């Protein structure tokens, strides 16, 4: 394909007319295709349907009746199952409720309200005129940014590179400013690009000097076992922090939202034993305990780390053709055009696409008018502000293969229209 950026104004105008005709034909079909959020398709959920079958027992391995109150930190067999799966000691794990985002919000709220291990509550700084700040690798997950916004934590974008956040920038910023109290990390198959953190990046995050003594890494390993094309290893952040004498630095989050059922799975947090003790103290005022029956259902269904791995392979088998379809279509419709570049994730839930600067909002708007709903442009940046207006998140999991192919055809026409409009505009046409 000829680079659009090298085409003459006359050539661009001809292309635009042809594209506009195709676009109008799409609009006339009154389509309703949604690729806005990373939701599993019904066929993925069906794989976990036996979870809802009658439970085979309510008694835990230590004889406790799971139907009754108690066990704040979660049932031992569930802590063990996910401990083995993630390589974390069960004592370092608390099984929470149905959403890891909820646990992240609570953890950050606790820090704002109470500080940690004797440090000043973070909101003390906020109300003394020094709002606490978080480093936010970008593009990133909009709901992390929303938590910060809601709690009045200022966000500082840091570029996410191929092997993790720009670590030199992270070290410089966190090393100099005592009000920078933390960083968001999605260390495997990040949302949206699918970036996987390298060992040196994990080690530097764990070992770096920080101006704030209570600097915290929010390690959201949401896609920790969600490999689609290739299993990618990840260095254990909790062990690394402990090794570098910063044992309390990281909170690790995980959930089965994209393993069993989003909104009806189980979430967990893991950290140093001291942090776990502190979290449990706060939690004990919040709840008598989370849903042990759901925890037990998950243990009865998955049973072992090996079965969980097998389940993830079945999910990957369903997702591979969808990711293939998106990547193939992007390549055949846009490769060489100079109008966009996109990520090639090895797992996770998304493909990240960058249009030419200044074209993302227009592209998403055009797609919406043609019946294809994408994640809002800008959502992958703090405060919804993408400085280049170029990043768009593609969520291929929910639509059927046929819908997906149609949606990407429309989407790529929109990218081309927005791109040509921009090019003509820059030529003063
Ligand atoms: N973290 C990341 C990076 C995610 O992409 C998502 C889901 N889109 C979540 C957390 C939400 O997890 P949960 O359902 O456990 O709240």
Short mmCIF file of C-alpha atoms and ligand atoms in Angstrom, two decimals:
data_model
loop_
_atom_site.label_atom_id
_atom_site.label_comp_id
_atom_site.label_asym_id
_atom_site.label_seq_id
_atom_site.Cartn_x
_atom_site.Cartn_y
_atom_site.Cartn_z
CA UNK A 1 0.00 0.00 0.00
CA UNK A 2 1.27 3.46 -0.89
CA UNK A 3 1.95 5.68 2.10
CA UNK A 4 -0.97 8.09 2.42
CA UNK A 5 1.48 10.63 3.77
CA UNK A 6 3.25 10.66 0.39
CA UNK A 7 0.11 11.05 -1.73
CA UNK A 8 -0.74 14.29 -3.53
CA UNK A 9 -3.79 16.32 -2.58
CA UNK A 10 -5.58 15.16 -5.74
CA UNK A 11 -4.86 11.50 -4.94
CA UNK A 12 -6.03 11.97 -1.35
CA UNK A 13 -9.27 13.56 -2.48
CA UNK A 14 -10.00 10.66 -4.84
CA UNK A 15 -9.31 8.16 -2.06
CA UNK A 16 -11.50 10.12 0.33
CA UNK A 17 -14.44 10.04 -2.10
CA UNK A 18 -14.14 6.25 -2.45
CA UNK A 19 -13.81 5.75 1.29
CA UNK A 20 -16.78 8.00 1.96
CA UNK A 21 -18.91 5.84 -0.34
CA UNK A 22 -17.91 2.71 1.55
CA UNK A 23 -18.54 4.47 4.84
CA UNK A 24 -22.02 5.60 3.76
CA UNK A 25 -22.83 2.02 2.75
CA UNK A 26 -21.79 0.81 6.22
CA UNK A 27 -23.90 3.49 7.88
CA UNK A 28 -26.94 2.45 5.84
CA UNK A 29 -26.74 -1.05 7.37
CA UNK A 30 -27.69 0.30 10.83
CA UNK A 31 -25.15 -1.96 12.54
CA UNK A 32 -24.71 -2.27 16.30
CA UNK A 33 -21.24 -3.61 17.08
CA UNK A 34 -19.61 -3.04 20.44
CA UNK A 35 -15.87 -3.30 21.04
CA UNK A 36 -15.73 -0.83 23.91
CA UNK A 37 -14.96 -3.02 26.92
CA UNK A 38 -12.96 -6.17 27.50
CA UNK A 39 -15.83 -8.52 28.18
CA UNK A 40 -15.58 -12.28 27.73
CA UNK A 41 -17.89 -13.72 25.05
CA UNK A 42 -20.75 -15.99 26.20
CA UNK A 43 -18.83 -19.02 24.87
CA UNK A 44 -15.96 -18.18 27.24
CA UNK A 45 -18.36 -17.94 30.16
CA UNK A 46 -19.87 -21.30 29.18
CA UNK A 47 -16.53 -22.94 29.94
CA UNK A 48 -17.07 -22.06 33.60
CA UNK A 49 -20.76 -22.93 33.65
CA UNK A 50 -20.20 -26.07 35.80
CA UNK A 51 -19.17 -23.68 38.60
CA UNK A 52 -22.85 -22.97 39.03
CA UNK A 53 -23.81 -26.63 39.32
CA UNK A 54 -24.75 -27.89 42.73
CA UNK A 55 -21.83 -27.60 45.16
CA UNK A 56 -20.61 -31.00 46.24
CA UNK A 57 -19.94 -30.02 49.87
CA UNK A 58 -19.94 -26.99 52.16
CA UNK A 59 -17.36 -28.26 54.60
CA UNK A 60 -13.82 -26.95 54.33
CA UNK A 61 -10.82 -29.23 54.63
CA UNK A 62 -10.35 -28.16 58.28
CA UNK A 63 -13.99 -28.99 59.07
CA UNK A 64 -15.33 -25.42 59.00
CA UNK A 65 -18.85 -24.95 57.61
CA UNK A 66 -18.35 -22.53 54.69
CA UNK A 67 -21.97 -21.39 54.92
CA UNK A 68 -21.34 -19.54 58.14
CA UNK A 69 -19.56 -16.30 59.14
CA UNK A 70 -15.79 -16.00 59.45
CA UNK A 71 -12.36 -16.46 57.87
CA UNK A 72 -11.64 -12.85 56.94
CA UNK A 73 -8.56 -13.71 54.87
CA UNK A 74 -10.37 -16.32 52.76
CA UNK A 75 -10.55 -20.09 52.94
CA UNK A 76 -7.18 -21.87 53.15
CA UNK A 77 -7.73 -24.10 50.12
CA UNK A 78 -8.44 -21.06 47.93
CA UNK A 79 -5.38 -19.17 49.18
CA UNK A 80 -3.33 -22.28 48.47
CA UNK A 81 -4.74 -22.80 44.94
CA UNK A 82 -3.99 -19.24 43.85
CA UNK A 83 -0.76 -19.15 45.82
CA UNK A 84 0.49 -22.15 43.84
CA UNK A 85 -0.77 -20.67 40.59
CA UNK A 86 0.95 -17.31 41.10
CA UNK A 87 4.00 -18.49 43.04
CA UNK A 88 3.04 -16.69 46.26
CA UNK A 89 2.96 -18.13 49.80
CA UNK A 90 -0.70 -18.60 50.88
CA UNK A 91 -0.02 -16.65 54.11
CA UNK A 92 0.74 -13.60 51.94
CA UNK A 93 -2.69 -13.74 50.27
CA UNK A 94 -6.08 -12.37 51.23
CA UNK A 95 -9.00 -13.53 49.13
CA UNK A 96 -11.34 -10.59 48.70
CA UNK A 97 -14.74 -10.19 47.12
CA UNK A 98 -15.82 -10.31 43.52
CA UNK A 99 -13.61 -7.56 42.06
CA UNK A 100 -9.92 -6.75 42.21
CA UNK A 101 -10.70 -3.16 41.30
CA UNK A 102 -12.69 -2.98 44.51
CA UNK A 103 -9.68 -4.27 46.47
CA UNK A 104 -7.42 -1.73 44.76
CA UNK A 105 -9.81 1.10 45.61
CA UNK A 106 -9.98 -0.06 49.23
CA UNK A 107 -6.20 -0.43 49.52
CA UNK A 108 -5.58 3.04 48.17
CA UNK A 109 -8.34 4.45 50.38
CA UNK A 110 -6.74 2.83 53.45
CA UNK A 111 -3.44 4.53 52.57
CA UNK A 112 -5.22 7.87 52.16
CA UNK A 113 -7.05 7.46 55.48
CA UNK A 114 -4.49 5.72 57.66
CA UNK A 115 -1.05 5.85 55.99
CA UNK A 116 0.94 2.69 56.45
CA UNK A 117 3.10 1.35 59.27
CA UNK A 118 3.02 4.71 61.07
CA UNK A 119 3.43 6.98 58.03
CA UNK A 120 1.25 10.08 57.67
CA UNK A 121 -2.17 9.38 56.09
CA UNK A 122 -1.82 10.38 52.44
CA UNK A 123 -4.84 12.64 52.63
CA UNK A 124 -3.11 14.61 55.37
CA UNK A 125 -0.70 15.77 52.66
CA UNK A 126 -3.58 16.44 50.28
CA UNK A 127 -5.38 18.66 52.78
CA UNK A 128 -2.12 20.38 53.74
CA UNK A 129 -1.74 21.53 50.15
CA UNK A 130 0.56 18.77 48.88
CA UNK A 131 -1.60 16.28 47.02
CA UNK A 132 -0.12 12.84 46.74
CA UNK A 133 0.86 11.75 43.22
CA UNK A 134 0.96 8.45 41.36
CA UNK A 135 3.03 7.51 38.34
CA UNK A 136 0.80 6.20 35.57
CA UNK A 137 2.40 4.25 32.72
CA UNK A 138 0.57 5.30 29.53
CA UNK A 139 -1.39 4.22 27.65
CA UNK A 140 -2.97 2.44 30.61
CA UNK A 141 -6.17 1.19 32.21
CA UNK A 142 -8.84 3.87 32.54
CA UNK A 143 -10.32 2.49 35.76
CA UNK A 144 -6.98 2.80 37.58
CA UNK A 145 -6.97 6.45 36.60
CA UNK A 146 -10.55 6.84 37.75
CA UNK A 147 -9.62 5.56 41.25
CA UNK A 148 -6.89 8.21 41.51
CA UNK A 149 -9.20 10.91 40.24
CA UNK A 150 -11.89 9.99 42.74
CA UNK A 151 -9.43 9.99 45.65
CA UNK A 152 -7.78 13.25 44.59
CA UNK A 153 -4.44 11.63 43.77
CA UNK A 154 -2.64 13.52 41.02
CA UNK A 155 -1.47 11.47 38.08
CA UNK A 156 1.86 11.78 36.30
CA UNK A 157 1.99 9.97 32.95
CA UNK A 158 5.12 7.93 32.24
CA UNK A 159 5.63 6.28 28.83
CA UNK A 160 5.13 2.53 28.78
CA UNK A 161 7.92 1.06 26.67
CA UNK A 162 8.28 -2.45 25.21
CA UNK A 163 9.61 -3.90 28.46
CA UNK A 164 7.70 -1.86 31.05
CA UNK A 165 7.46 1.77 32.16
CA UNK A 166 10.33 4.09 31.20
CA UNK A 167 12.32 3.04 34.23
CA UNK A 168 14.87 5.86 34.09
CA UNK A 169 12.05 8.37 34.24
CA UNK A 170 10.32 6.42 37.03
CA UNK A 171 13.53 6.30 39.09
CA UNK A 172 14.19 10.01 38.58
CA UNK A 173 10.67 11.13 39.48
CA UNK A 174 10.17 8.75 42.42
CA UNK A 175 13.70 9.47 43.64
CA UNK A 176 13.17 13.22 43.81
CA UNK A 177 9.59 13.91 44.87
CA UNK A 178 8.42 12.69 48.31
CA UNK A 179 4.79 13.26 47.31
CA UNK A 180 5.03 10.67 44.56
CA UNK A 181 3.72 7.76 46.57
CA UNK A 182 3.19 5.06 44.03
CA UNK A 183 2.88 3.61 40.57
CA UNK A 184 0.25 1.59 38.72
CA UNK A 185 1.60 -1.50 36.97
CA UNK A 186 -0.12 -4.12 34.80
CA UNK A 187 2.98 -6.24 34.43
CA UNK A 188 1.80 -8.95 32.02
CA UNK A 189 -0.13 -8.40 28.78
CA UNK A 190 -0.89 -4.84 29.86
CA UNK A 191 -4.17 -3.12 29.13
CA UNK A 192 -4.17 -1.97 26.33
CA UNK A 193 -0.86 -2.75 24.55
CA UNK A 194 -0.03 -6.20 25.92
CA UNK A 195 3.36 -5.08 27.26
CA UNK A 196 5.15 -7.59 29.52
CA UNK A 197 7.64 -6.31 32.08
CA UNK A 198 11.23 -7.56 31.76
CA UNK A 199 13.17 -8.89 34.76
CA UNK A 200 15.47 -5.82 34.92
CA UNK A 201 12.45 -3.50 35.05
CA UNK A 202 10.86 -5.55 37.85
CA UNK A 203 14.16 -5.56 39.74
CA UNK A 204 14.61 -1.80 39.40
CA UNK A 205 11.06 -1.11 40.54
CA UNK A 206 11.73 -3.26 43.58
CA UNK A 207 15.16 -1.83 44.38
CA UNK A 208 15.01 1.86 43.37
CA UNK A 209 15.53 4.63 45.88
CA UNK A 210 12.32 6.54 46.48
CA UNK A 211 11.98 9.91 48.16
CA UNK A 212 8.78 8.70 49.84
CA UNK A 213 9.44 6.04 52.46
CA UNK A 214 5.92 4.74 51.93
CA UNK A 215 6.15 4.48 48.14
CA UNK A 216 3.89 1.67 46.91
CA UNK A 217 3.70 -0.38 43.72
CA UNK A 218 0.14 -1.29 42.76
CA UNK A 219 0.91 -4.52 40.87
CA UNK A 220 -2.30 -5.38 39.05
CA UNK A 221 -1.50 -8.73 37.48
CA UNK A 222 -5.00 -8.95 35.97
CA UNK A 223 -3.69 -10.90 32.95
CA UNK A 224 -1.11 -12.94 34.84
CA UNK A 225 -2.14 -16.30 33.35
CA UNK A 226 -3.96 -15.01 30.26
CA UNK A 227 -1.51 -16.09 27.60
CA UNK A 228 -2.96 -16.33 24.09
CA UNK A 229 -0.03 -16.87 21.73
CA UNK A 230 2.87 -17.40 24.08
CA UNK A 231 3.46 -18.03 27.77
CA UNK A 232 5.48 -15.11 29.10
CA UNK A 233 7.33 -15.44 32.42
CA UNK A 234 7.19 -12.68 35.03
CA UNK A 235 9.60 -12.07 37.86
CA UNK A 236 7.93 -12.26 41.27
CA UNK A 237 7.62 -8.67 42.50
CA UNK A 238 7.01 -9.60 46.14
CA UNK A 239 10.17 -11.71 46.27
CA UNK A 240 12.14 -8.99 44.46
CA UNK A 241 10.98 -6.29 46.92
CA UNK A 242 11.88 -8.52 49.82
CA UNK A 243 15.29 -9.32 48.28
CA UNK A 244 16.09 -5.61 47.85
CA UNK A 245 15.07 -4.78 51.44
CA UNK A 246 11.82 -3.08 50.49
CA UNK A 247 9.52 -5.86 51.65
CA UNK A 248 6.42 -3.70 52.05
CA UNK A 249 6.67 -1.88 48.73
CA UNK A 250 4.25 -3.87 46.56
CA UNK A 251 0.58 -4.80 46.71
CA UNK A 252 -0.23 -7.54 44.24
CA UNK A 253 -3.75 -7.86 42.80
CA UNK A 254 -5.36 -10.61 40.78
CA UNK A 255 -8.85 -11.88 40.01
CA UNK A 256 -10.72 -14.57 38.14
CA UNK A 257 -12.87 -12.02 36.32
CA UNK A 258 -11.51 -13.15 32.95
CA UNK A 259 -11.08 -16.75 34.07
CA UNK A 260 -14.49 -17.63 35.50
CA UNK A 261 -17.10 -14.85 35.65
CA UNK A 262 -16.51 -11.07 35.60
CA UNK A 263 -18.33 -9.64 38.57
CA UNK A 264 -18.94 -13.08 40.07
CA UNK A 265 -15.42 -14.44 40.37
CA UNK A 266 -12.96 -13.96 43.18
CA UNK A 267 -10.31 -11.32 43.70
CA UNK A 268 -7.18 -11.39 45.80
CA UNK A 269 -4.46 -9.18 47.15
CA UNK A 270 -1.01 -10.35 48.20
CA UNK A 271 1.79 -8.54 49.97
CA UNK A 272 4.36 -8.82 52.74
CA UNK A 273 3.17 -10.42 55.99
CA UNK A 274 3.30 -7.02 57.71
CA UNK A 275 1.16 -5.43 55.01
CA UNK A 276 -1.28 -8.35 55.13
CA UNK A 277 -1.60 -7.89 58.88
CA UNK A 278 -2.27 -4.18 58.43
CA UNK A 279 -4.80 -4.75 55.64
CA UNK A 280 -6.61 -7.35 57.73
CA UNK A 281 -6.92 -4.88 60.59
CA UNK A 282 -8.66 -2.36 58.34
CA UNK A 283 -10.74 -5.05 56.66
CA UNK A 284 -11.93 -6.42 59.97
CA UNK A 285 -13.84 -3.17 60.48
CA UNK A 286 -15.29 -3.46 57.00
CA UNK A 287 -16.59 -7.02 56.87
CA UNK A 288 -16.83 -10.25 58.83
CA UNK A 289 -15.65 -12.05 55.74
CA UNK A 290 -16.16 -12.38 52.00
CA UNK A 291 -18.17 -14.98 50.10
CA UNK A 292 -16.61 -18.28 51.15
CA UNK A 293 -19.13 -20.30 49.15
CA UNK A 294 -17.90 -18.67 45.96
CA UNK A 295 -14.32 -19.32 47.02
CA UNK A 296 -15.16 -22.97 47.67
CA UNK A 297 -17.03 -23.27 44.36
CA UNK A 298 -13.91 -22.04 42.57
CA UNK A 299 -11.72 -24.53 44.44
CA UNK A 300 -14.12 -27.40 43.72
CA UNK A 301 -14.23 -26.47 40.03
CA UNK A 302 -10.56 -25.71 39.34
CA UNK A 303 -9.04 -28.02 41.96
CA UNK A 304 -5.40 -27.50 40.91
CA UNK A 305 -2.94 -25.17 39.27
CA UNK A 306 -2.73 -27.62 36.36
CA UNK A 307 -6.49 -27.54 35.77
CA UNK A 308 -6.45 -23.75 35.87
CA UNK A 309 -3.72 -23.75 33.27
CA UNK A 310 -5.74 -26.11 31.10
CA UNK A 311 -8.79 -23.85 31.46
CA UNK A 312 -6.70 -20.88 30.31
CA UNK A 313 -5.56 -22.89 27.28
CA UNK A 314 -9.20 -23.54 26.36
CA UNK A 315 -9.93 -19.82 26.68
CA UNK A 316 -6.86 -18.97 24.59
CA UNK A 317 -8.05 -21.35 21.90
CA UNK A 318 -11.27 -19.35 21.67
CA UNK A 319 -9.50 -16.01 21.68
CA UNK A 320 -6.71 -16.74 19.20
CA UNK A 321 -8.92 -16.63 16.06
CA UNK A 322 -10.38 -13.31 17.25
CA UNK A 323 -7.00 -11.71 17.83
CA UNK A 324 -5.79 -13.21 14.52
CA UNK A 325 -8.79 -11.66 12.75
CA UNK A 326 -8.12 -8.20 14.21
CA UNK A 327 -4.41 -8.31 13.46
CA UNK A 328 -4.89 -9.73 9.94
CA UNK A 329 -7.50 -7.11 9.08
CA UNK A 330 -5.38 -4.28 10.43
CA UNK A 331 -2.47 -5.54 8.38
CA UNK A 332 -4.40 -5.99 5.14
CA UNK A 333 -6.31 -2.71 5.46
CA UNK A 334 -3.64 -0.42 6.90
CA UNK A 335 -0.13 -1.88 6.60
CA UNK A 336 2.18 0.55 4.86
CA UNK A 337 -0.40 3.37 4.86
CA UNK A 338 1.50 5.39 7.43
CA UNK A 339 -1.84 6.12 9.10
CA UNK A 340 -1.59 3.82 12.14
CA UNK A 341 0.55 1.41 14.09
CA UNK A 342 -0.67 -1.20 16.49
CA UNK A 343 0.49 -3.66 19.14
CA UNK A 344 0.97 -7.41 18.68
CA UNK A 345 0.06 -8.78 22.12
CA UNK A 346 1.06 -12.24 23.26
CA UNK A 347 -1.90 -12.41 25.60
CA UNK A 348 -4.36 -10.36 27.64
CA UNK A 349 -7.50 -8.76 26.31
CA UNK A 350 -6.65 -5.90 23.98
CA UNK A 351 -4.89 -4.56 20.93
CA UNK A 352 -3.68 -0.97 21.18
CA UNK A 353 -3.70 1.19 18.06
CA UNK A 354 -2.13 4.59 17.48
CA UNK A 355 -3.50 6.73 14.67
CA UNK A 356 -1.61 9.72 13.29
CA UNK A 357 -1.61 12.47 15.92
CA UNK A 358 -4.92 14.29 16.13
CA UNK A 359 -7.02 11.51 14.56
CA UNK A 360 -8.21 9.25 17.41
CA UNK A 361 -11.26 11.23 18.52
CA UNK A 362 -12.45 11.75 14.95
CA UNK A 363 -11.95 8.04 14.16
CA UNK A 364 -13.92 6.88 17.20
CA UNK A 365 -16.69 9.38 16.40
CA UNK A 366 -16.90 8.20 12.77
CA UNK A 367 -17.02 4.58 13.93
CA UNK A 368 -19.79 5.38 16.39
CA UNK A 369 -21.89 6.99 13.68
CA UNK A 370 -21.44 3.83 11.63
CA UNK A 371 -22.63 1.67 14.54
CA UNK A 372 -19.24 0.51 15.88
CA UNK A 373 -18.68 1.49 19.51
CA UNK A 374 -15.02 1.67 20.54
CA UNK A 375 -13.53 2.66 23.90
CA UNK A 376 -13.66 6.46 24.12
CA UNK A 377 -10.56 8.08 22.63
CA UNK A 378 -8.40 9.47 25.44
CA UNK A 379 -9.62 6.88 27.96
CA UNK A 380 -6.20 5.24 28.10
CA UNK A 381 -4.66 8.41 29.57
CA UNK A 382 -5.08 10.09 32.98
CA UNK A 383 -8.00 12.53 33.06
CA UNK A 384 -9.06 11.16 29.63
CA UNK A 385 -6.47 13.39 27.95
CA UNK A 386 -4.32 11.78 25.31
CA UNK A 387 -1.86 14.59 24.49
CA UNK A 388 -1.42 13.35 20.91
CA UNK A 389 -5.06 12.27 20.43
CA UNK A 390 -3.84 9.08 18.82
CA UNK A 391 -4.41 6.02 21.04
CA UNK A 392 -7.44 3.73 20.62
CA UNK A 393 -8.07 0.49 22.51
CA UNK A 394 -9.51 -2.45 20.59
CA UNK A 395 -11.32 -5.11 22.63
CA UNK A 396 -11.74 -8.20 20.41
CA UNK A 397 -13.17 -10.71 22.89
CA UNK A 398 -16.92 -10.10 23.00
CA UNK A 399 -18.11 -9.90 19.36
CA UNK A 400 -18.41 -13.02 17.23
CA UNK A 401 -15.74 -13.58 14.59
CA UNK A 402 -18.08 -12.34 11.84
CA UNK A 403 -19.00 -9.20 13.79
CA UNK A 404 -15.37 -8.56 14.58
CA UNK A 405 -14.26 -8.73 10.94
CA UNK A 406 -17.05 -6.38 9.93
CA UNK A 407 -16.28 -4.00 12.80
CA UNK A 408 -12.58 -3.81 11.93
CA UNK A 409 -13.37 -3.19 8.27
CA UNK A 410 -15.51 -0.24 9.29
CA UNK A 411 -12.99 0.93 11.87
CA UNK A 412 -10.13 0.92 9.36
CA UNK A 413 -12.21 2.90 6.87
CA UNK A 414 -12.77 5.44 9.67
CA UNK A 415 -9.03 5.59 10.40
CA UNK A 416 -8.36 6.25 6.73
CA UNK A 417 -11.02 8.95 6.44
CA UNK A 418 -9.80 10.70 9.61
CA UNK A 419 -6.20 10.40 8.41
CA UNK A 420 -6.89 11.81 4.95
CA UNK A 421 -8.94 14.67 6.41
CA UNK A 422 -5.99 15.50 8.65
CA UNK A 423 -3.48 15.32 5.80
CA UNK A 424 -5.62 17.50 3.55
CA UNK A 425 -6.08 19.91 6.42
CA UNK A 426 -2.35 20.14 6.99
CA UNK A 427 -1.92 20.91 3.28
CA UNK A 428 -4.38 23.77 3.77
CA UNK A 429 -7.08 22.02 1.67
N1 LIG B 1 -7.28 -4.59 36.08
C1 LIG B 1 -7.14 -4.56 34.75
C2 LIG B 1 -5.82 -4.21 34.16
C3 LIG B 1 -8.23 -4.84 33.92
O1 LIG B 1 -8.09 -4.77 32.59
C4 LIG B 1 -9.46 -5.16 34.51
C5 LIG B 1 -10.68 -5.51 33.70
N2 LIG B 1 -10.84 -4.83 32.54
C6 LIG B 1 -9.57 -5.16 35.90
C7 LIG B 1 -8.46 -4.88 36.66
C8 LIG B 1 -10.88 -5.40 36.58
O2 LIG B 1 -10.79 -6.49 37.37
P1 LIG B 1 -11.96 -6.96 38.35
O3 LIG B 1 -13.06 -7.46 37.50
O4 LIG B 1 -11.30 -8.02 39.15
O5 LIG B 1 -12.38 -5.79 39.18
#
